[in-house]
Short mmCIF file of C-alpha atoms in Angstrom, two decimals:
data_model
loop_
_atom_site.label_atom_id
_atom_site.label_comp_id
_atom_site.label_asym_id
_atom_site.label_seq_id
_atom_site.Cartn_x
_atom_site.Cartn_y
_atom_site.Cartn_z
CA MET E 165 -13.30 4.77 41.40
CA LEU E 166 -16.29 6.12 39.24
CA ASP E 167 -14.29 9.35 38.43
CA GLU E 168 -11.45 6.97 37.32
CA ILE E 169 -13.56 4.80 35.17
CA GLU E 170 -15.13 8.13 33.85
CA GLU E 171 -11.71 9.08 32.83
CA MET E 172 -10.91 5.40 31.20
CA LEU E 173 -14.14 5.86 29.24
CA LYS E 174 -13.18 9.26 27.85
CA SER E 175 -9.68 7.87 26.67
CA ALA E 176 -11.22 4.99 25.16
CA VAL E 177 -13.85 6.88 23.32
CA ALA E 178 -11.01 9.23 22.01
CA GLU E 179 -8.90 6.40 20.90
CA VAL E 180 -11.43 4.44 19.01
CA PHE E 181 -12.55 7.78 17.21
CA GLN E 182 -9.16 8.70 16.43
CA THR E 183 -8.17 5.27 15.33
CA MET E 184 -11.46 3.93 13.42
CA LEU E 185 -12.89 7.18 12.20
CA THR E 186 -9.96 9.60 12.08
CA MET E 187 -12.01 12.11 14.02
CA GLU E 188 -11.31 14.34 16.96
CA ILE E 189 -13.93 14.12 19.53
CA ARG E 190 -13.94 16.13 22.87
CA ALA E 191 -15.99 15.67 26.07
CA ILE E 192 -18.30 18.55 26.73
CA PRO E 193 -20.46 19.06 30.00
CA PHE E 194 -23.76 17.00 29.61
CA SER E 195 -27.11 18.53 29.23
CA PRO E 196 -30.22 16.60 28.97
CA ASP E 197 -31.69 19.14 26.58
CA SER E 198 -28.85 18.44 24.07
CA ILE E 199 -30.63 14.99 23.25
CA SER E 200 -33.23 15.78 20.61
CA ASP E 201 -36.45 14.01 19.72
CA ASP E 202 -34.95 12.74 16.65
CA PRO E 203 -34.45 9.22 15.86
CA HIS E 204 -31.40 7.78 17.98
CA ILE E 205 -29.36 4.49 17.83
CA ALA E 206 -27.78 3.17 21.14
CA GLY E 207 -25.13 0.39 21.16
CA SER E 208 -24.60 -1.33 24.39
CA VAL E 209 -21.99 -3.78 25.73
CA GLY E 210 -21.99 -5.25 29.18
CA PHE E 211 -19.33 -6.45 31.62
CA ILE E 212 -19.58 -8.87 34.28
CA GLY E 213 -17.11 -9.74 36.99
CA ASP E 214 -15.31 -7.75 39.75
CA LEU E 215 -17.58 -4.74 38.41
CA THR E 216 -20.63 -5.41 36.68
CA GLY E 217 -22.39 -2.91 34.41
CA VAL E 218 -23.35 -1.93 31.04
CA VAL E 219 -22.16 0.97 28.58
CA TYR E 220 -24.41 2.42 26.19
CA ILE E 221 -23.21 4.81 23.34
CA TYR E 222 -25.88 6.72 21.48
CA CYS E 223 -26.37 9.37 18.86
CA SER E 224 -28.64 10.62 16.06
CA ALA E 225 -29.38 8.19 13.36
CA GLN E 226 -28.07 10.53 10.88
CA PHE E 227 -24.58 10.90 12.84
CA ALA E 228 -24.44 6.93 13.23
CA ARG E 229 -24.96 6.78 9.49
CA GLN E 230 -22.12 9.27 8.82
CA MET E 231 -19.88 7.30 11.17
CA THR E 232 -20.66 4.01 9.35
CA GLY E 233 -19.56 5.62 6.09
CA GLN E 234 -16.32 7.00 7.68
CA ILE E 235 -15.42 3.51 9.29
CA LEU E 236 -15.74 1.92 6.01
CA GLY E 237 -14.44 4.36 3.57
CA MET E 238 -18.07 4.83 1.94
CA ALA E 239 -19.90 7.96 0.99
CA VAL E 240 -22.83 8.34 3.31
CA ASN E 241 -25.32 7.76 0.49
CA GLU E 242 -23.74 4.29 -0.15
CA VAL E 243 -24.54 3.14 3.31
CA GLU E 244 -27.58 1.08 2.57
CA GLY E 245 -30.16 -0.04 5.11
CA ASP E 246 -29.97 -0.12 8.86
CA GLU E 247 -28.47 -3.40 9.56
CA LEU E 248 -24.90 -2.20 8.66
CA ILE E 249 -25.37 0.93 10.72
CA ASN E 250 -26.41 -1.30 13.73
CA ASP E 251 -23.49 -3.26 13.25
CA SER E 252 -21.03 -0.64 13.24
CA MET E 253 -22.65 1.17 16.37
CA GLY E 254 -22.29 -2.37 18.07
CA GLU E 255 -18.65 -2.49 17.15
CA LEU E 256 -17.93 0.88 18.28
CA ALA E 257 -19.53 0.09 21.53
CA ASN E 258 -17.44 -3.21 21.58
CA MET E 259 -14.20 -1.30 21.23
CA ILE E 260 -14.95 1.39 23.52
CA VAL E 261 -15.73 -1.20 26.49
CA GLY E 262 -13.08 -3.38 25.27
CA GLY E 263 -10.67 -0.47 25.93
CA LEU E 264 -12.36 0.12 29.42
CA LYS E 265 -12.00 -3.44 30.18
CA THR E 266 -8.20 -3.43 29.27
CA LYS E 267 -7.90 -0.51 31.59
CA LEU E 268 -9.81 -2.38 34.44
CA VAL E 269 -8.19 -5.49 34.19
CA ASP E 270 -4.92 -3.51 34.69
CA LYS E 271 -6.01 -2.37 37.81
CA GLY E 272 -7.14 -5.75 39.09
CA HIS E 273 -10.70 -5.75 38.16
CA SER E 274 -11.29 -8.69 35.97
CA CYS E 275 -14.38 -9.19 33.98
CA VAL E 276 -15.82 -10.39 30.68
CA LEU E 277 -17.79 -8.57 27.95
CA THR E 278 -21.37 -9.34 26.53
CA ILE E 279 -21.86 -9.31 22.80
CA PRO E 280 -23.20 -5.98 21.58
CA SER E 281 -26.80 -5.05 21.26
CA ILE E 282 -28.73 -2.15 19.48
CA VAL E 283 -31.67 -0.14 20.51
CA ARG E 284 -33.21 2.09 17.81
CA GLY E 285 -36.01 4.80 18.42
CA SER E 286 -37.10 8.19 19.53
CA HIS E 287 -38.03 9.73 23.09
CA PHE E 288 -36.27 6.64 24.81
CA SER E 289 -34.33 6.96 28.07
CA ILE E 290 -32.05 4.79 30.19
CA GLU E 291 -33.05 4.36 33.66
CA ALA E 292 -31.02 3.02 36.50
CA THR E 293 -32.23 0.92 39.61
CA THR E 294 -31.40 1.97 42.95
CA SER E 295 -28.34 -0.29 43.47
CA THR E 296 -26.71 1.02 40.12
CA THR E 297 -24.63 4.13 39.85
CA ARG E 298 -24.85 5.91 36.54
CA ARG E 299 -22.67 8.34 35.19
CA VAL E 300 -23.58 10.10 31.49
CA LEU E 301 -20.70 11.65 29.59
CA SER E 302 -21.41 13.89 26.47
CA PHE E 303 -19.11 14.36 23.29
CA ARG E 304 -18.92 16.61 20.59
CA CYS E 305 -17.48 15.86 17.39
CA ARG E 306 -16.71 18.26 14.47
CA ASP E 307 -18.98 21.21 15.01
CA SER E 308 -22.44 20.00 15.48
CA ASP E 309 -22.46 16.18 16.03
CA SER E 310 -23.06 14.78 19.51
CA LEU E 311 -22.49 11.32 21.12
CA VAL E 312 -23.58 10.38 24.53
CA VAL E 313 -22.00 7.54 26.53
CA GLU E 314 -23.72 6.31 29.62
CA ILE E 315 -22.32 3.76 32.09
CA LEU E 316 -24.49 1.94 34.61
CA ILE E 317 -22.33 0.14 37.18
CA LYS E 318 -22.92 -2.25 40.16
CA PRO E 319 -19.98 -3.27 42.26
CA ALA E 320 -20.19 -7.09 42.71
CA GLU E 321 -20.70 -8.31 46.60
CA GLY E 322 -17.77 -8.22 48.65
CA LYS E 323 -16.00 -5.67 46.18
CA ASN E 324 -15.74 -1.86 46.35
CA MET V 159 -3.15 -17.96 -8.03
CA GLY V 160 -3.61 -15.22 -5.35
CA LEU V 161 -3.40 -15.80 -1.52
CA LYS V 162 -6.62 -16.66 0.37
CA ILE V 163 -7.23 -14.79 3.68
CA LEU V 164 -10.35 -15.85 6.08
CA THR V 165 -11.64 -13.20 8.36
CA VAL V 166 -13.83 -14.71 11.03
CA ASP V 167 -15.92 -11.94 12.93
CA ASP V 168 -19.49 -11.58 14.09
CA SER V 169 -19.31 -7.91 12.95
CA ARG V 170 -19.98 -7.30 9.42
CA THR V 171 -18.17 -3.96 9.87
CA ILE V 172 -14.85 -5.66 10.59
CA ARG V 173 -15.30 -8.29 8.01
CA LEU V 174 -15.78 -5.38 5.53
CA ILE V 175 -12.73 -3.46 6.89
CA VAL V 176 -10.48 -6.25 6.51
CA GLY V 177 -11.89 -7.05 2.85
CA LYS V 178 -11.45 -3.45 1.97
CA ALA V 179 -7.64 -3.45 3.52
CA PHE V 180 -6.77 -6.27 1.17
CA LYS V 181 -8.45 -5.11 -1.97
CA PRO V 182 -5.05 -3.46 -3.54
CA PHE V 183 -3.33 -6.81 -2.95
CA ASP V 184 -3.62 -10.18 -4.99
CA CYS V 185 -5.57 -12.17 -2.88
CA GLU V 186 -9.19 -13.37 -2.11
CA VAL V 187 -10.95 -12.70 1.23
CA PHE V 188 -13.31 -15.21 2.56
CA GLU V 189 -15.78 -14.23 5.48
CA ALA V 190 -17.41 -16.19 8.33
CA CYS V 191 -19.39 -14.72 11.04
CA ASN V 192 -18.74 -17.28 13.82
CA GLY V 193 -16.31 -20.07 14.77
CA VAL V 194 -18.39 -22.97 13.37
CA GLU V 195 -18.75 -21.25 10.00
CA GLY V 196 -15.17 -20.17 10.24
CA LEU V 197 -13.91 -23.97 10.58
CA ALA V 198 -16.28 -25.01 7.70
CA VAL V 199 -14.71 -22.38 5.44
CA ALA V 200 -11.17 -23.19 6.50
CA SER V 201 -11.72 -26.81 5.57
CA LYS V 202 -13.22 -25.99 2.18
CA GLU V 203 -10.81 -23.16 1.35
CA ARG V 204 -7.58 -23.94 3.02
CA PRO V 205 -6.77 -20.05 3.39
CA ASP V 206 -3.29 -19.04 3.70
CA ILE V 207 -4.14 -17.05 6.90
CA ILE V 208 -6.89 -16.66 9.27
CA ILE V 209 -7.78 -13.48 10.98
CA LEU V 210 -9.89 -14.59 13.97
CA ASP V 211 -12.04 -12.63 16.50
CA ILE V 212 -12.35 -13.65 19.99
CA THR V 213 -15.76 -12.52 21.23
CA MET V 214 -18.46 -14.16 18.94
CA PRO V 215 -21.57 -16.05 19.36
CA ILE V 216 -22.24 -19.56 18.65
CA MET V 217 -18.42 -20.60 18.95
CA ASP V 218 -15.97 -17.86 20.23
CA GLY V 219 -12.30 -17.37 18.85
CA TYR V 220 -10.64 -19.48 21.75
CA GLU V 221 -12.73 -22.58 21.12
CA THR V 222 -12.34 -21.96 17.27
CA LEU V 223 -8.41 -21.68 17.78
CA THR V 224 -8.40 -24.98 19.86
CA LYS V 225 -10.50 -26.78 17.10
CA LEU V 226 -8.20 -25.53 14.43
CA LYS V 227 -4.90 -26.52 16.11
CA SER V 228 -6.36 -30.02 16.91
CA ASP V 229 -7.15 -30.67 13.20
CA PRO V 230 -4.02 -32.07 11.31
CA GLU V 231 -5.33 -30.58 8.03
CA LEU V 232 -5.64 -26.97 9.23
CA LYS V 233 -3.37 -26.74 12.31
CA GLY V 234 -0.65 -25.36 9.91
CA ILE V 235 -2.53 -22.26 9.02
CA PRO V 236 -1.11 -19.17 10.72
CA VAL V 237 -3.87 -17.39 12.68
CA ILE V 238 -4.08 -13.67 13.77
CA MET V 239 -6.44 -12.94 16.44
CA LEU V 240 -8.28 -9.58 16.75
CA THR V 241 -9.50 -8.62 20.05
CA ALA V 242 -11.11 -5.60 21.63
CA GLU V 243 -9.50 -6.63 24.96
CA ALA V 244 -5.64 -5.97 25.22
CA GLY V 245 -5.16 -7.15 29.02
CA LYS V 246 -2.12 -9.10 29.63
CA GLU V 247 -4.27 -12.11 30.76
CA ASN V 248 -6.05 -12.24 27.27
CA VAL V 249 -2.72 -11.89 25.33
CA LEU V 250 -1.13 -14.81 27.51
CA ARG V 251 -4.04 -16.96 27.25
CA ILE V 252 -4.14 -16.37 23.28
CA ALA V 253 -0.18 -16.90 22.95
CA LYS V 254 -0.57 -20.20 24.68
CA LEU V 255 -2.94 -21.41 21.93
CA GLY V 256 -0.34 -21.04 19.24
CA VAL V 257 -1.47 -17.98 17.52
CA ARG V 258 1.24 -15.97 15.19
CA ASP V 259 0.24 -12.61 16.28
CA TYR V 260 -2.57 -10.56 17.66
CA LEU V 261 -4.33 -7.09 17.14
CA VAL V 262 -6.18 -4.98 19.32
CA LYS V 263 -9.25 -3.28 18.02
CA PRO V 264 -9.50 -0.27 17.27
CA PHE V 265 -7.05 -0.81 14.60
CA LYS V 266 -5.95 0.94 11.22
CA GLU V 267 -6.39 -0.95 8.02
CA GLU V 268 -2.46 -0.44 7.30
CA LEU V 269 -1.76 -2.29 10.61
CA VAL V 270 -3.63 -5.46 9.61
CA VAL V 271 -2.06 -5.42 6.31
CA GLU V 272 1.30 -5.06 7.73
CA ARG V 273 0.87 -7.91 10.31
CA VAL V 274 -0.69 -10.22 7.69
CA GLY V 275 2.33 -9.11 5.43
CA ARG V 276 4.87 -10.35 7.81
CA ILE V 277 3.42 -13.80 7.78
CA ILE V 278 2.46 -14.13 4.04
CA ASP V 279 3.92 -12.83 0.78
CA LEU V 280 1.28 -10.09 -0.13
CA LYS V 281 1.70 -8.93 -3.52
CA PRO V 282 -0.03 -5.77 -5.14
CA LYS V 283 -2.89 -6.78 -7.38
CA GLY V 284 -2.24 -7.30 -11.18
CA GLN V 285 1.59 -6.92 -10.61
CA THR V 286 2.19 -9.65 -12.98
CA LYS V 287 -0.79 -9.60 -15.23
CA GLU V 288 -0.63 -5.74 -15.85
CA LYS V 289 0.40 -4.75 -19.23
CA ALA V 290 3.89 -3.25 -19.48
CA LYS V 291 3.67 0.46 -18.92
CA ARG V 292 5.13 2.75 -21.75
CA PHE V 293 8.00 5.29 -21.27
CA ASP V 294 5.42 7.93 -21.87
CA ASP V 295 3.00 6.84 -19.35
CA PRO V 296 2.72 8.97 -16.29
CA LEU V 297 4.62 8.02 -13.48
CA THR V 298 5.06 9.27 -9.80
CA ILE V 299 8.77 9.36 -8.67
CA LEU V 300 9.37 10.35 -5.37
CA VAL V 301 12.64 12.18 -4.43
CA VAL V 302 13.73 12.14 -0.68
CA ASP V 303 16.56 14.64 0.02
CA ASP V 304 17.05 17.18 2.75
CA LYS V 305 18.08 19.57 0.12
CA PRO V 306 14.87 20.40 -2.25
CA ALA V 307 17.10 21.63 -4.94
CA ILE V 308 17.82 17.96 -5.70
CA ALA V 309 14.22 17.11 -6.45
CA ASP V 310 13.77 20.65 -8.30
CA GLN V 311 17.04 19.61 -10.41
CA ILE V 312 15.43 16.34 -11.44
CA ARG V 313 12.01 17.53 -11.89
CA ASN V 314 13.55 20.26 -14.30
CA GLY V 315 15.76 17.49 -16.05
CA LEU V 316 12.66 15.37 -16.64
CA LYS V 317 10.02 17.83 -17.72
CA ASP V 318 10.31 16.57 -21.22
CA THR V 319 8.59 13.21 -19.69
CA SER V 320 5.04 12.95 -18.37
CA TRP V 321 6.56 11.74 -14.91
CA THR V 322 5.43 13.65 -11.71
CA ILE V 323 8.59 14.30 -9.54
CA GLU V 324 7.43 14.86 -5.75
CA GLY V 325 9.86 15.80 -3.15
CA CYS V 326 10.12 14.99 0.60
CA THR V 327 12.71 16.45 2.65
CA GLN V 328 12.48 13.94 5.87
CA ALA V 329 12.38 10.27 5.84
CA GLY V 330 9.60 10.27 8.16
CA GLN V 331 7.06 11.70 5.71
CA THR V 332 8.17 9.09 2.79
CA LEU V 333 6.34 5.94 4.37
CA ASP V 334 3.05 7.90 4.79
CA PHE V 335 3.22 9.31 1.26
CA CYS V 336 4.16 5.86 -0.62
CA THR V 337 1.35 4.04 1.47
CA GLN V 338 -1.47 6.92 0.64
CA LYS V 339 -0.30 7.79 -2.99
CA HIS V 340 0.63 5.49 -5.85
CA THR V 341 4.27 5.78 -6.14
CA ASP V 342 6.33 4.25 -9.01
CA VAL V 343 9.96 4.75 -7.84
CA VAL V 344 11.79 6.32 -4.78
CA MET V 345 15.08 7.86 -4.92
CA ILE V 346 16.36 8.32 -1.32
CA SER V 347 19.74 10.37 -0.48
CA LEU V 348 22.23 8.60 1.29
CA SER V 349 23.44 11.69 2.92
CA LEU V 350 20.29 12.35 4.96
CA PRO V 351 21.12 12.61 8.71
CA ASP V 352 21.49 9.95 11.10
CA ASN V 353 21.53 7.01 8.53
CA SER V 354 18.04 7.85 7.83
CA GLY V 355 18.18 7.01 4.23
CA PHE V 356 19.14 3.44 4.88
CA ASN V 357 16.68 3.02 7.65
CA LEU V 358 13.78 4.27 5.48
CA PHE V 359 14.88 1.63 2.79
CA GLN V 360 14.39 -1.08 5.36
CA LEU V 361 11.04 0.52 6.32
CA LEU V 362 9.98 0.58 2.72
CA ARG V 363 10.93 -3.08 2.14
CA GLY V 364 9.33 -4.24 5.31
CA ASN V 365 5.79 -2.83 4.44
CA PRO V 366 3.74 -4.78 2.11
CA LYS V 367 2.19 -1.77 0.45
CA THR V 368 5.86 -0.53 -0.69
CA LYS V 369 8.03 -3.76 -0.59
CA THR V 370 8.02 -3.97 -4.33
CA ILE V 371 8.50 -0.15 -5.21
CA PRO V 372 11.88 0.12 -6.79
CA VAL V 373 14.07 2.15 -4.52
CA PHE V 374 17.37 4.15 -5.92
CA ALA V 375 20.13 5.51 -3.82
CA LEU V 376 21.26 9.13 -4.33
CA ALA V 377 24.80 9.48 -3.57
CA VAL V 378 27.77 11.64 -4.14
CA LYS V 379 30.03 10.10 -6.70
CA THR V 380 33.01 9.88 -4.33
CA ALA V 381 30.82 8.44 -1.40
CA VAL V 382 31.90 4.76 -2.55
CA GLU V 383 31.51 3.31 0.98
CA GLU V 384 27.67 4.46 1.01
CA GLN V 385 27.32 3.19 -2.34
CA GLY V 386 28.64 -0.29 -1.39
CA LYS V 387 26.39 -0.57 1.61
CA ALA V 388 23.29 0.53 -0.58
CA GLN V 389 24.14 -2.24 -2.92
CA GLN V 390 24.67 -4.74 -0.13
CA MET V 391 21.27 -3.71 1.32
CA GLY V 392 19.44 -4.35 -2.14
CA PHE V 393 18.93 -0.89 -3.50
CA ASN V 394 17.70 -1.23 -7.05
CA GLY V 395 20.26 0.92 -8.35
CA ILE V 396 22.68 3.86 -7.47
CA VAL V 397 22.20 7.40 -9.01
CA THR V 398 25.34 9.51 -8.57
CA LYS V 399 25.23 13.26 -8.03
CA PRO V 400 26.09 15.22 -10.14
CA ILE V 401 22.97 13.60 -11.62
CA ASP V 402 22.91 12.55 -15.44
CA LEU V 403 19.07 12.72 -16.10
CA GLU V 404 19.65 10.50 -19.08
CA ASP V 405 21.15 7.76 -16.85
CA VAL V 406 18.24 8.31 -14.42
CA LYS V 407 15.71 7.87 -17.28
CA SER V 408 17.48 4.87 -18.36
CA LYS V 409 17.52 3.37 -14.73
CA ILE V 410 13.78 4.04 -13.95
CA SER V 411 12.85 2.35 -17.45
CA ARG V 412 14.73 -0.66 -16.72
CA ALA V 413 13.54 -1.06 -13.12
CA LEU V 414 9.90 -0.59 -14.22
CA ASN V 415 10.54 -2.50 -17.44
CA LEU V 416 8.98 0.49 -19.38
CA ASP V 417 8.40 -0.08 -22.89
CA THR V 418 10.87 2.39 -24.55
CA SER V 419 10.99 0.80 -27.94
CA TYR V 420 8.64 3.11 -29.55
CA LYS V 421 11.08 6.05 -28.89
CA TYR V 422 13.73 4.47 -31.17
CA PHE V 423 11.72 1.97 -33.50
CA GLN V 424 9.18 2.35 -36.04
CA GLN V 425 7.87 0.84 -39.14
CA ARG V 426 7.91 3.03 -42.26
CA ASN V 427 7.09 2.01 -45.99
CA GLY V 428 7.87 -1.44 -45.17
CA VAL V 429 11.27 -0.95 -43.54
CA LEU V 430 12.27 -1.09 -39.94
CA LEU V 431 13.75 2.23 -38.88
CA LEU V 432 16.02 2.56 -35.82
CA ASN V 433 16.35 6.25 -35.25
CA LEU V 434 18.86 7.33 -32.41
CA PRO V 435 18.28 10.59 -30.65
CA PRO V 436 20.93 13.47 -30.05
CA SER V 437 21.14 12.32 -26.43
CA PHE V 438 22.68 9.06 -27.45
CA GLY V 439 25.13 7.59 -25.05
CA PRO V 440 25.80 4.43 -23.26
CA SER V 441 22.51 4.24 -21.31
CA VAL V 442 20.46 4.88 -24.55
CA ALA V 443 22.68 2.08 -26.19
CA ASN V 444 21.79 -0.47 -23.35
CA GLU V 445 18.06 0.34 -23.70
CA VAL V 446 18.25 0.01 -27.57
CA SER V 447 20.01 -3.36 -27.24
CA LEU V 448 17.42 -4.80 -25.07
CA HIS V 449 14.77 -4.14 -27.61
CA LEU V 450 17.01 -5.11 -30.67
CA ARG V 451 16.17 -8.84 -31.10
CA PRO V 452 12.64 -8.72 -30.30
CA GLN V 453 11.98 -5.53 -32.69
CA LEU V 454 13.95 -7.34 -35.41
CA SER V 455 12.26 -10.77 -34.93
CA GLU V 456 8.78 -8.79 -35.00
CA ALA V 457 9.63 -7.24 -38.19
CA VAL V 458 10.56 -10.46 -39.96
CA ASP V 459 7.33 -11.84 -38.63
CA ALA V 460 5.66 -8.89 -40.12
CA GLY V 461 7.25 -9.45 -43.72
CA LEU V 462 9.81 -6.70 -43.45
CA ASP V 463 13.03 -7.54 -45.01
CA LYS V 464 14.98 -4.19 -44.61
CA VAL V 465 16.46 -2.27 -41.53
CA ILE V 466 17.65 1.22 -41.79
CA MET V 467 19.67 2.67 -38.80
CA ASP V 468 19.49 6.57 -38.63
CA PHE V 469 22.73 7.94 -36.89
CA SER V 470 22.15 11.26 -38.57
CA GLN V 471 21.46 13.05 -35.11
CA VAL V 472 24.13 11.55 -33.00
CA ARG V 473 26.93 13.87 -32.16
CA THR V 474 29.89 11.67 -32.07
CA ALA V 475 30.63 7.98 -33.23
CA ASP V 476 32.05 6.68 -29.69
CA ILE V 477 32.33 2.96 -28.52
CA SER V 478 28.81 2.53 -27.67
CA LEU V 479 27.51 3.63 -30.97
CA ILE V 480 30.10 1.33 -32.76
CA LYS V 481 29.03 -1.70 -30.47
CA LEU V 482 25.35 -1.08 -31.24
CA GLY V 483 25.90 -0.78 -34.96
CA LEU V 484 27.67 -4.01 -35.25
CA GLU V 485 24.94 -5.66 -32.96
CA VAL V 486 22.44 -4.55 -35.45
CA ILE V 487 24.36 -5.63 -38.48
CA GLY V 488 25.04 -9.00 -36.73
CA LEU V 489 21.33 -9.65 -35.95
CA CYS V 490 20.44 -8.55 -39.46
CA THR V 491 22.69 -11.21 -41.09
CA GLU V 492 21.23 -13.82 -38.65
CA LEU V 493 17.82 -12.98 -39.70
CA SER V 494 18.58 -12.27 -43.40
CA LEU V 495 17.46 -8.49 -43.20
CA LYS V 496 19.09 -6.18 -45.43
CA ASN V 497 20.48 -2.86 -43.77
CA ARG V 498 21.85 0.37 -44.24
CA ILE V 499 22.94 3.25 -41.95
CA ILE V 500 22.23 6.97 -42.35
CA GLY V 501 24.86 9.31 -41.03
CA SER V 502 25.88 12.88 -40.67
CA ASP V 503 29.36 14.05 -41.95
CA ALA V 504 30.83 14.04 -38.64
CA VAL V 505 29.95 10.51 -37.81
CA THR V 506 30.77 9.24 -41.30
CA HIS V 507 34.03 10.69 -41.08
CA GLU V 508 34.77 9.22 -37.48
CA CYS V 509 33.78 5.94 -38.35
CA LYS V 510 36.45 5.83 -40.95
CA ASN V 511 38.90 5.90 -38.28
CA TYR V 512 38.12 2.58 -36.80
CA GLU V 513 38.95 -0.86 -38.00
CA GLU V 514 35.54 -2.45 -37.27
CA THR V 515 33.58 0.73 -39.01
CA LYS V 516 35.88 1.83 -42.07
CA ASP V 517 33.81 -0.12 -44.55
CA TRP V 518 30.45 1.00 -43.17
CA ARG V 519 28.58 2.83 -46.16
CA PHE V 520 26.62 5.84 -44.97
CA MET V 521 23.60 7.18 -46.85
CA ASN V 522 22.43 10.83 -46.75
CA SER V 523 18.56 10.22 -46.34
CA PHE V 524 15.83 7.58 -45.72
CA GLU V 525 15.02 7.44 -49.56
CA ASP V 526 18.44 6.94 -50.66
CA ALA V 527 18.92 4.11 -47.90
CA VAL V 528 15.80 2.57 -49.28
CA ALA V 529 16.76 2.89 -52.82
CA ALA V 530 20.25 1.22 -52.04
CA MET V 531 18.69 -1.88 -50.94
CA ASN V 532 15.86 -2.53 -53.90
#
């Protein structure tokens, strides 16, 4: 099941990037060293139901700014302040997890989404509790921009 | 007054995307970041359409829609739901609440414009207020023909204008071109394979961004059936092959309501001069005729009392020249304007042969004509 969810996420990420950002993005093997100590932004959206979990998408603050400009048709230097970047990251997470949810519901796993939230900072890591399964997917956009999508998932009682 | 569009979404990014998508249209976009705010703006502004997100804090899209539909004042406003969740269950639920359409995120700006354009009549911004373009302004004409030689021929024939002629050999490229680049006129060959010329016309008319672009059909002179079908479908006109470039100029000028009067009329030394070009023919005669009354009235208004028609460059005195001359003389009489004609030997001679023109007196030059009226 987790492998299937991983494929669903990859497909949702590619669709959102292609449609909203007109950017090709490709999955690459994850390496913890690929995450720099530069400031990062993470957008997260949870899902609750037959399957319960949370999806984080995170990237460098610089790439998040570039993506915001691309979505809104603005030059990078026109993107002022952090609020708009936070909002765009939250919306990207919402769209990616919305795409995942649609695929899960079609497979019979109903769930509802939470409202997006944002975390900013350097040196942060996401830890999973013992009852939670974790998968980390890494993506490369253009030549050097990286995006990490992390899913923590916990089956509801009585479900597999 | 322009249309009003209300976008209700907790994401500022989405509200900005919606606002940007409708920027080229004559409409005002209002924003609200949750259902409560959305209902308040809807009551105050009475928008023509609402684009409503589902997952929002304070009041979500379902509750907002239920409240809208139970308000007698607001229930008639069409609503398009915007959702990140495309599951069947979700779609059925919003359909039951009476939405007109729904859009699934991620979405392209063009898609939201297209869906809204199906419900309300979007018009490009400034379409009615914009100052009339002149014939010598730059225009972009797109020629859609599977034979590139046709676009080349038109480009070559119109090189004396400041118009840019672009060519597309496939119908499929045309919509992308027109939605991405400003296009003033499209000319579609009706001989494109599989009736794709007609299908393309319908696609252009169905898209809010392209529905007002004048579209001409390019057809072989003998393809009467195809021309009839094009007329029935509402093409703005037919350009027949072999192509008469003067006719193309005239048709484009009329379709875009281009001001061409400066090509023929000028005021010189207190006289209104009507100067006909060597390429004079029925289409130029029609064009001049359209400007005649306004130009003569303007001349009277400016205190002028003399009109000179310069036919000296015209090659032959055909029926269109005679009709135009008679029209000018008639209007001059009506407006108490003195008038004279300058003509070449050939035109002078030809005019002696017609009953209507045998008494016309031709002058040799502008100065002679002015002197004859003093």
